[in-house]
Tab-separated table of N, CA and C in Angstrom:
chain	number	residue	atom	x	y	z
O	1	MET	N	71.782	30.050	179.867
O	1	MET	CA	71.252	30.898	180.921
O	1	MET	C	71.674	30.336	182.281
O	2	ALA	N	72.003	31.201	183.186
O	2	ALA	CA	72.453	30.787	184.518
O	2	ALA	C	71.276	30.597	185.463
O	3	HIS	N	71.532	29.853	186.540
O	3	HIS	CA	70.532	29.690	187.589
O	3	HIS	C	70.314	31.032	188.281
O	4	PRO	N	69.155	31.215	188.912
O	4	PRO	CA	68.960	32.410	189.732
O	4	PRO	C	70.011	32.447	190.848
O	5	THR	N	70.237	33.611	191.386
O	5	THR	CA	71.264	33.797	192.403
O	5	THR	C	70.788	33.339	193.773
O	6	ILE	N	71.636	32.560	194.446
O	6	ILE	CA	71.350	32.115	195.816
O	6	ILE	C	71.177	33.354	196.688
O	7	GLY	N	70.166	33.333	197.533
O	7	GLY	CA	69.890	34.444	198.432
O	7	GLY	C	68.860	35.424	197.902
O	8	ASN	N	68.655	35.429	196.590
O	8	ASN	CA	67.630	36.304	196.008
O	8	ASN	C	66.259	35.659	196.122
O	9	ASN	N	65.234	36.464	195.942
O	9	ASN	CA	63.884	35.906	195.912
O	9	ASN	C	63.779	34.909	194.775
O	10	ALA	N	63.126	33.802	195.062
O	10	ALA	CA	62.942	32.775	194.045
O	10	ALA	C	61.980	33.284	192.982
O	11	LEU	N	62.150	32.766	191.796
O	11	LEU	CA	61.256	33.154	190.707
O	11	LEU	C	59.869	32.580	190.963
O	12	THR	N	58.888	33.249	190.450
O	12	THR	CA	57.502	32.860	190.658
O	12	THR	C	57.244	31.434	190.190
O	13	LEU	N	56.544	30.707	191.012
O	13	LEU	CA	56.143	29.346	190.692
O	13	LEU	C	54.631	29.345	190.539
O	14	SER	N	54.164	29.168	189.327
O	14	SER	CA	52.729	29.117	189.070
O	14	SER	C	52.501	28.247	187.846
O	15	LEU	N	52.237	26.973	188.101
O	15	LEU	CA	52.042	26.005	187.025
O	15	LEU	C	50.855	25.118	187.366
O	16	HIS	N	50.383	24.362	186.381
O	16	HIS	CA	49.284	23.421	186.622
O	16	HIS	C	49.846	22.080	187.087
O	17	ASN	N	49.171	21.503	188.085
O	17	ASN	CA	49.570	20.173	188.550
O	17	ASN	C	48.874	19.103	187.716
O	18	GLN	N	49.047	17.857	188.124
O	18	GLN	CA	48.514	16.710	187.386
O	18	GLN	C	46.990	16.703	187.309
O	19	ARG	N	46.319	17.446	188.169
O	19	ARG	CA	44.854	17.543	188.137
O	19	ARG	C	44.370	18.778	187.396
O	20	GLY	N	45.311	19.538	186.831
O	20	GLY	CA	44.961	20.754	186.105
O	20	GLY	C	44.736	21.951	187.017
O	21	GLU	N	45.059	21.817	188.313
O	21	GLU	CA	44.893	22.913	189.268
O	21	GLU	C	46.134	23.795	189.242
O	22	ARG	N	45.924	25.099	189.342
O	22	ARG	CA	47.044	26.049	189.368
O	22	ARG	C	47.719	25.981	190.737
O	23	VAL	N	49.024	25.807	190.754
O	23	VAL	CA	49.818	25.769	191.980
O	23	VAL	C	50.686	27.022	191.990
O	24	ASN	N	50.565	27.810	193.060
O	24	ASN	CA	51.313	29.057	193.194
O	24	ASN	C	52.216	28.992	194.411
O	25	ARG	N	53.364	29.613	194.330
O	25	ARG	CA	54.295	29.671	195.461
O	25	ARG	C	53.637	30.308	196.679
O	26	LYS	N	52.842	31.328	196.459
O	26	LYS	CA	52.236	32.058	197.584
O	26	LYS	C	51.330	31.171	198.434
O	27	ASP	N	50.874	30.051	197.900
O	27	ASP	CA	50.042	29.123	198.667
O	27	ASP	C	50.859	28.292	199.652
O	28	TYR	N	52.190	28.401	199.582
O	28	TYR	CA	53.077	27.586	200.414
O	28	TYR	C	54.101	28.446	201.148
O	29	THR	N	53.691	29.616	201.607
O	29	THR	CA	54.644	30.541	202.220
O	29	THR	C	55.166	30.056	203.564
O	30	ARG	N	54.553	29.104	204.182
O	30	ARG	CA	55.033	28.609	205.477
O	30	ARG	C	55.757	27.276	205.357
O	31	LYS	N	56.185	26.973	204.153
O	31	LYS	CA	56.898	25.718	203.898
O	31	LYS	C	58.181	26.003	203.136
O	32	HIS	N	59.153	25.126	203.325
O	32	HIS	CA	60.303	25.116	202.438
O	32	HIS	C	59.821	24.428	201.164
O	33	ILE	N	60.259	24.910	200.057
O	33	ILE	CA	59.835	24.355	198.778
O	33	ILE	C	61.035	23.739	198.078
O	34	VAL	N	60.840	22.578	197.537
O	34	VAL	CA	61.850	21.967	196.701
O	34	VAL	C	61.247	21.819	195.315
O	35	VAL	N	61.867	22.471	194.355
O	35	VAL	CA	61.433	22.354	192.975
O	35	VAL	C	62.403	21.406	192.294
O	36	ARG	N	61.896	20.277	191.921
O	36	ARG	CA	62.728	19.250	191.309
O	36	ARG	C	62.415	19.192	189.818
O	37	HIS	N	63.389	19.496	189.015
O	37	HIS	CA	63.203	19.393	187.571
O	37	HIS	C	63.560	17.989	187.133
O	38	CYS	N	62.660	17.389	186.380
O	38	CYS	CA	62.823	16.012	185.936
O	38	CYS	C	63.169	16.007	184.451
O	39	GLN	N	63.964	15.063	184.026
O	39	GLN	CA	64.318	15.002	182.620
O	39	GLN	C	64.160	13.602	182.088
O	40	PRO	N	64.044	13.330	180.847
O	40	PRO	CA	63.538	14.254	179.860
O	40	PRO	C	62.025	14.355	179.899
O	41	LYS	N	61.406	13.332	180.481
O	41	LYS	CA	59.955	13.373	180.655
O	41	LYS	C	59.543	12.325	181.674
O	42	ALA	N	58.345	12.473	182.170
O	42	ALA	CA	57.829	11.537	183.174
O	42	ALA	C	57.869	10.116	182.640
O	43	MET	N	58.048	9.188	183.543
O	43	MET	CA	58.047	7.751	183.293
O	43	MET	C	59.324	7.241	182.648
O	44	THR	N	60.345	8.084	182.542
O	44	THR	CA	61.646	7.589	182.095
O	44	THR	C	62.349	6.966	183.304
O	45	PRO	N	63.320	6.098	183.091
O	45	PRO	CA	63.946	5.405	184.226
O	45	PRO	C	64.521	6.340	185.294
O	46	GLY	N	65.261	7.375	184.900
O	46	GLY	CA	65.853	8.284	185.882
O	46	GLY	C	64.812	9.050	186.673
O	47	CYS	N	63.802	9.555	185.988
O	47	CYS	CA	62.734	10.292	186.677
O	47	CYS	C	61.959	9.375	187.612
O	48	THR	N	61.727	8.146	187.184
O	48	THR	CA	60.996	7.201	188.020
O	48	THR	C	61.787	6.887	189.292
O	49	THR	N	63.070	6.621	189.153
O	49	THR	CA	63.912	6.336	190.318
O	49	THR	C	63.908	7.520	191.284
O	50	GLN	N	64.100	8.706	190.747
O	50	GLN	CA	64.162	9.908	191.578
O	50	GLN	C	62.813	10.177	192.247
O	51	ALA	N	61.731	10.076	191.499
O	51	ALA	CA	60.400	10.341	192.047
O	51	ALA	C	60.027	9.330	193.128
O	52	CYS	N	60.370	8.078	192.940
O	52	CYS	CA	60.046	7.062	193.948
O	52	CYS	C	60.838	7.284	195.234
O	53	GLY	N	62.059	7.782	195.118
O	53	GLY	CA	62.829	8.127	196.305
O	53	GLY	C	62.162	9.245	197.088
O	54	ILE	N	61.660	10.249	196.386
O	54	ILE	CA	60.944	11.349	197.045
O	54	ILE	C	59.654	10.816	197.673
O	55	ARG	N	58.954	9.976	196.943
O	55	ARG	CA	57.713	9.373	197.458
O	55	ARG	C	57.979	8.656	198.780
O	56	ASP	N	59.043	7.899	198.823
O	56	ASP	CA	59.337	7.074	199.993
O	56	ASP	C	59.877	7.872	201.182
O	57	THR	N	60.209	9.135	200.985
O	57	THR	CA	60.734	9.963	202.079
O	57	THR	C	59.781	11.104	202.448
O	58	GLN	N	58.523	10.983	202.086
O	58	GLN	CA	57.576	12.065	202.381
O	58	GLN	C	57.457	12.359	203.871
O	59	ASN	N	57.484	11.337	204.721
O	59	ASN	CA	57.401	11.580	206.168
O	59	ASN	C	58.586	12.399	206.651
O	60	GLU	N	59.791	12.040	206.198
O	60	GLU	CA	60.983	12.787	206.593
O	60	GLU	C	60.947	14.217	206.077
O	61	LEU	N	60.465	14.407	204.873
O	61	LEU	CA	60.349	15.760	204.313
O	61	LEU	C	59.318	16.580	205.092
O	62	ALA	N	58.207	15.960	205.444
O	62	ALA	CA	57.175	16.665	206.218
O	62	ALA	C	57.722	17.084	207.585
O	63	GLN	N	58.541	16.237	208.188
O	63	GLN	CA	59.163	16.585	209.471
O	63	GLN	C	60.065	17.807	209.335
O	64	ARG	N	60.555	18.048	208.149
O	64	ARG	CA	61.421	19.204	207.888
O	64	ARG	C	60.620	20.368	207.312
O	65	ASP	N	59.288	20.244	207.369
O	65	ASP	CA	58.391	21.301	206.895
O	65	ASP	C	58.669	21.656	205.437
O	66	THR	N	58.816	20.613	204.631
O	66	THR	CA	59.209	20.773	203.231
O	66	THR	C	58.205	20.095	202.312
O	67	VAL	N	57.876	20.773	201.237
O	67	VAL	CA	57.014	20.216	200.205
O	67	VAL	C	57.813	20.160	198.907
O	68	VAL	N	57.628	19.079	198.156
O	68	VAL	CA	58.366	18.873	196.913
O	68	VAL	C	57.406	18.938	195.733
O	69	PHE	N	57.846	19.580	194.677
O	69	PHE	CA	57.131	19.581	193.401
O	69	PHE	C	58.073	19.063	192.327
O	70	GLY	N	57.612	18.118	191.536
O	70	GLY	CA	58.352	17.693	190.355
O	70	GLY	C	57.896	18.549	189.192
O	71	VAL	N	58.821	19.000	188.385
O	71	VAL	CA	58.491	19.846	187.237
O	71	VAL	C	59.077	19.216	185.989
O	72	SER	N	58.254	19.101	184.959
O	72	SER	CA	58.734	18.582	183.683
O	72	SER	C	57.932	19.214	182.553
O	73	PRO	N	58.421	19.089	181.325
O	73	PRO	CA	57.684	19.660	180.191
O	73	PRO	C	56.526	18.782	179.717
O	74	ASP	N	56.149	17.811	180.512
O	74	ASP	CA	55.057	16.916	180.136
O	74	ASP	C	53.707	17.594	180.269
O	75	PRO	N	52.727	17.187	179.447
O	75	PRO	CA	51.363	17.690	179.624
O	75	PRO	C	50.746	17.124	180.908
O	76	VAL	N	49.755	17.803	181.417
O	76	VAL	CA	49.079	17.437	182.661
O	76	VAL	C	48.641	15.972	182.655
O	77	GLU	N	48.070	15.501	181.554
O	77	GLU	CA	47.539	14.136	181.485
O	77	GLU	C	48.638	13.091	181.703
O	78	ARG	N	49.808	13.340	181.145
O	78	ARG	CA	50.914	12.388	181.305
O	78	ARG	C	51.393	12.375	182.757
O	79	LEU	N	51.372	13.529	183.404
O	79	LEU	CA	51.788	13.601	184.802
O	79	LEU	C	50.869	12.767	185.681
O	80	GLN	N	49.566	12.819	185.417
O	80	GLN	CA	48.626	12.027	186.210
O	80	GLN	C	48.867	10.536	186.005
O	81	LYS	N	49.177	10.131	184.794
O	81	LYS	CA	49.480	8.723	184.525
O	81	LYS	C	50.725	8.275	185.290
O	82	PHE	N	51.726	9.153	185.345
O	82	PHE	CA	52.953	8.852	186.077
O	82	PHE	C	52.660	8.694	187.567
O	83	ILE	N	51.865	9.590	188.122
O	83	ILE	CA	51.490	9.520	189.540
O	83	ILE	C	50.739	8.230	189.828
O	84	ASP	N	49.776	7.905	188.976
O	84	ASP	CA	48.994	6.682	189.173
O	84	ASP	C	49.873	5.437	189.072
O	85	LYS	N	50.736	5.395	188.089
O	85	LYS	CA	51.575	4.222	187.860
O	85	LYS	C	52.561	3.993	189.009
O	86	GLN	N	53.124	5.083	189.563
O	86	GLN	CA	54.148	4.947	190.607
O	86	GLN	C	53.622	5.245	192.008
O	87	ASP	N	52.319	5.492	192.126
O	87	ASP	CA	51.704	5.801	193.416
O	87	ASP	C	52.433	6.954	194.115
O	88	LEU	N	52.690	8.025	193.359
O	88	LEU	CA	53.414	9.175	193.895
O	88	LEU	C	52.506	9.975	194.820
O	89	ASN	N	53.093	10.563	195.852
O	89	ASN	CA	52.335	11.288	196.871
O	89	ASN	C	52.736	12.761	196.954
O	90	PHE	N	53.134	13.321	195.829
O	90	PHE	CA	53.453	14.742	195.735
O	90	PHE	C	53.047	15.228	194.343
O	91	ASP	N	52.867	16.540	194.230
O	91	ASP	CA	52.402	17.109	192.961
O	91	ASP	C	53.511	17.163	191.919
O	92	LEU	N	53.111	16.894	190.693
O	92	LEU	CA	53.956	17.107	189.527
O	92	LEU	C	53.374	18.292	188.773
O	93	LEU	N	54.241	19.159	188.306
O	93	LEU	CA	53.805	20.377	187.634
O	93	LEU	C	54.229	20.360	186.177
O	94	SER	N	53.316	20.820	185.333
O	94	SER	CA	53.543	20.831	183.892
O	94	SER	C	54.131	22.173	183.452
O	95	ASP	N	55.285	22.100	182.813
O	95	ASP	CA	55.968	23.272	182.263
O	95	ASP	C	56.151	23.040	180.765
O	96	GLU	N	55.024	22.816	180.081
O	96	GLU	CA	55.056	22.423	178.669
O	96	GLU	C	55.805	23.398	177.781
O	97	ASP	N	55.662	24.675	178.047
O	97	ASP	CA	56.358	25.668	177.220
O	97	ASP	C	57.753	25.970	177.746
O	98	HIS	N	58.171	25.235	178.768
O	98	HIS	CA	59.454	25.331	179.460
O	98	HIS	C	59.806	26.763	179.879
O	99	ALA	N	58.787	27.571	180.170
O	99	ALA	CA	59.010	28.952	180.611
O	99	ALA	C	59.735	28.984	181.958
O	100	LEU	N	59.293	28.159	182.909
O	100	LEU	CA	59.958	28.123	184.209
O	100	LEU	C	61.375	27.555	184.071
O	101	ALA	N	61.512	26.523	183.262
O	101	ALA	CA	62.839	25.945	183.033
O	101	ALA	C	63.779	26.983	182.422
O	102	ASP	N	63.278	27.806	181.525
O	102	ASP	CA	64.091	28.892	180.957
O	102	ASP	C	64.502	29.875	182.044
O	103	LYS	N	63.546	30.288	182.873
O	103	LYS	CA	63.835	31.254	183.935
O	103	LYS	C	64.856	30.723	184.920
O	104	TYR	N	64.802	29.428	185.201
O	104	TYR	CA	65.716	28.825	186.168
O	104	TYR	C	67.019	28.341	185.533
O	105	GLY	N	67.149	28.520	184.229
O	105	GLY	CA	68.401	28.177	183.564
O	105	GLY	C	68.647	26.699	183.391
O	106	VAL	N	67.583	25.900	183.316
O	106	VAL	CA	67.765	24.453	183.164
O	106	VAL	C	67.296	23.932	181.808
O	107	TRP	N	66.835	24.801	180.933
O	107	TRP	CA	66.494	24.396	179.568
O	107	TRP	C	67.750	24.623	178.743
O	108	ALA	N	68.369	23.546	178.296
O	108	ALA	CA	69.680	23.676	177.677
O	108	ALA	C	69.891	22.618	176.599
O	109	LEU	N	70.937	22.814	175.832
O	109	LEU	CA	71.330	21.852	174.814
O	109	LEU	C	71.912	20.626	175.498
O	110	LYS	N	71.414	19.457	175.105
O	110	LYS	CA	71.864	18.200	175.685
O	110	LYS	C	72.296	17.259	174.567
O	111	LYS	N	73.068	16.256	174.953
O	111	LYS	CA	73.498	15.235	173.998
O	111	LYS	C	73.131	13.868	174.554
O	112	PHE	N	72.614	13.017	173.668
O	112	PHE	CA	72.312	11.639	174.043
O	112	PHE	C	72.496	10.776	172.806
O	113	MET	N	73.357	9.782	172.927
O	113	MET	CA	73.639	8.851	171.837
O	113	MET	C	74.017	9.595	170.551
O	114	GLY	N	74.850	10.617	170.713
O	114	GLY	CA	75.356	11.361	169.570
O	114	GLY	C	74.418	12.397	168.992
O	115	LYS	N	73.224	12.531	169.546
O	115	LYS	CA	72.263	13.512	169.034
O	115	LYS	C	72.156	14.676	170.006
O	116	GLU	N	72.012	15.865	169.468
O	116	GLU	CA	71.818	17.055	170.292
O	116	GLU	C	70.356	17.476	170.253
O	117	PHE	N	69.871	17.936	171.394
O	117	PHE	CA	68.486	18.399	171.491
O	117	PHE	C	68.367	19.306	172.703
O	118	MET	N	67.315	20.097	172.728
O	118	MET	CA	67.047	20.952	173.873
O	118	MET	C	66.205	20.172	174.877
O	119	GLY	N	66.532	20.316	176.149
O	119	GLY	CA	65.787	19.617	177.188
O	119	GLY	C	66.146	20.151	178.559
O	120	ILE	N	65.507	19.589	179.568
O	120	ILE	CA	65.742	20.011	180.942
O	120	ILE	C	66.952	19.280	181.515
O	121	VAL	N	67.833	20.038	182.135
O	121	VAL	CA	68.969	19.482	182.855
O	121	VAL	C	68.492	19.221	184.280
O	122	ARG	N	68.634	17.999	184.725
O	122	ARG	CA	68.146	17.599	186.046
O	122	ARG	C	68.795	18.464	187.122
O	123	THR	N	67.960	19.243	187.825
O	123	THR	CA	68.436	20.193	188.834
O	123	THR	C	67.374	20.328	189.910
O	124	THR	N	67.811	20.495	191.142
O	124	THR	CA	66.892	20.697	192.261
O	124	THR	C	67.154	22.061	192.879
O	125	PHE	N	66.087	22.823	193.087
O	125	PHE	CA	66.176	24.148	193.696
O	125	PHE	C	65.478	24.115	195.044
O	126	ILE	N	66.125	24.668	196.056
O	126	ILE	CA	65.550	24.711	197.401
O	126	ILE	C	65.233	26.156	197.736
O	127	ILE	N	63.979	26.392	198.109
O	127	ILE	CA	63.467	27.734	198.397
O	127	ILE	C	63.017	27.746	199.849
O	128	ASP	N	63.409	28.777	200.601
O	128	ASP	CA	63.051	28.809	202.019
O	128	ASP	C	61.661	29.406	202.235
O	129	LYS	N	61.260	29.484	203.487
O	129	LYS	CA	59.917	29.957	203.843
O	129	LYS	C	59.691	31.417	203.488
O	130	GLU	N	60.772	32.178	203.299
O	130	GLU	CA	60.651	33.585	202.923
O	130	GLU	C	60.774	33.769	201.408
O	131	SER	N	60.669	32.680	200.668
O	131	SER	CA	60.726	32.680	199.201
O	131	SER	C	62.090	33.047	198.639
O	132	ARG	N	63.152	32.793	199.397
O	132	ARG	CA	64.503	33.013	198.886
O	132	ARG	C	65.076	31.682	198.400
O	133	LEU	N	65.786	31.771	197.291
O	133	LEU	CA	66.493	30.596	196.806
O	133	LEU	C	67.701	30.370	197.716
O	134	VAL	N	67.738	29.228	198.380
O	134	VAL	CA	68.823	28.961	199.328
O	134	VAL	C	69.737	27.824	198.898
O	135	GLY	N	69.358	27.097	197.863
O	135	GLY	CA	70.212	26.008	197.426
O	135	GLY	C	69.903	25.514	196.035
O	136	VAL	N	70.938	25.025	195.368
O	136	VAL	CA	70.803	24.408	194.051
O	136	VAL	C	71.601	23.115	194.085
O	137	MET	N	70.934	22.043	193.765
O	137	MET	CA	71.591	20.736	193.660
O	137	MET	C	71.583	20.350	192.182
O	138	ASP	N	72.766	20.316	191.575
O	138	ASP	CA	72.814	19.978	190.152
O	138	ASP	C	73.810	18.862	189.851
O	139	SER	N	74.309	18.242	190.912
O	139	SER	CA	75.225	17.128	190.736
O	139	SER	C	74.857	16.051	191.760
O	140	PHE	N	74.069	15.096	191.326
O	140	PHE	CA	73.619	14.024	192.212
O	140	PHE	C	73.226	12.817	191.378
O	141	ARG	N	73.100	11.694	192.043
O	141	ARG	CA	72.628	10.477	191.385
O	141	ARG	C	71.137	10.337	191.657
O	142	THR	N	70.392	9.884	190.694
O	142	THR	CA	68.947	9.739	190.879
O	142	THR	C	68.627	8.747	191.994
O	143	LYS	N	69.457	7.723	192.180
O	143	LYS	CA	69.201	6.707	193.205
O	143	LYS	C	69.332	7.255	194.618
O	144	THR	N	70.157	8.272	194.801
O	144	THR	CA	70.393	8.800	196.143
O	144	THR	C	69.917	10.238	196.306
O	145	HIS	N	69.222	10.759	195.339
O	145	HIS	CA	68.786	12.153	195.383
O	145	HIS	C	68.008	12.464	196.657
O	146	HIS	N	67.091	11.595	197.034
O	146	HIS	CA	66.270	11.839	198.227
O	146	HIS	C	67.132	11.915	199.491
O	147	ASP	N	68.122	11.041	199.603
O	147	ASP	CA	69.030	11.091	200.756
O	147	ASP	C	69.891	12.356	200.731
O	148	ASP	N	70.366	12.709	199.545
O	148	ASP	CA	71.159	13.938	199.399
O	148	ASP	C	70.326	15.160	199.766
O	149	LEU	N	69.069	15.148	199.361
O	149	LEU	CA	68.181	16.268	199.672
O	149	LEU	C	67.945	16.377	201.173
O	150	LEU	N	67.649	15.262	201.825
O	150	LEU	CA	67.450	15.288	203.276
O	150	LEU	C	68.710	15.788	203.994
O	151	ALA	N	69.861	15.340	203.558
O	151	ALA	CA	71.116	15.789	204.172
O	151	ALA	C	71.311	17.286	203.962
O	152	TYR	N	70.998	17.751	202.746
O	152	TYR	CA	71.131	19.188	202.474
O	152	TYR	C	70.214	20.001	203.402
O	153	LEU	N	68.982	19.567	203.523
O	153	LEU	CA	68.033	20.272	204.374
O	153	LEU	C	68.514	20.279	205.825
O	154	ASP	N	69.021	19.161	206.306
O	154	ASP	CA	69.511	19.075	207.683
O	154	ASP	C	70.703	19.999	207.917
O	155	GLU	N	71.548	20.120	206.950
O	155	GLU	CA	72.760	20.926	207.108
O	155	GLU	C	72.541	22.418	206.873
O	156	ASN	N	71.541	22.765	206.065
O	156	ASN	CA	71.435	24.149	205.602
O	156	ASN	C	70.154	24.888	205.958
O	157	ILE	N	69.133	24.192	206.392
O	157	ILE	CA	67.854	24.868	206.659
O	157	ILE	C	67.569	24.841	208.147
């Protein structure tokens, strides 16, 4: 499945966060939204590196009127453990049935150590204040993702 088309309205975002609260896109209409898909699950090395980079750049993101959500197929309870362990300062959203990942085209066949399995392909979607998809980042390093994101926002928003 392909990603949604740049310039079109972003697909609905309505998932439970780490506290079990429903998070809806409509609650953030005056913010740029970054939906960060994490793989394969919370507390893995790549997700931890990427999440800590976002955590450490919250002031810069706030200056750009941007809110970030991490999305993974983890249950709510695991997301809260990840937040507590890494002292994260942004919401993580549970997509256990990978419905949002399917809609965004990031639930795909993957290979690791010779085994194939279905999982989330690490991808970042940028949604503007009018709920239009304005950017997709699908080629980045977890160590520099936060810097790449800030640069993208500076150049394009």
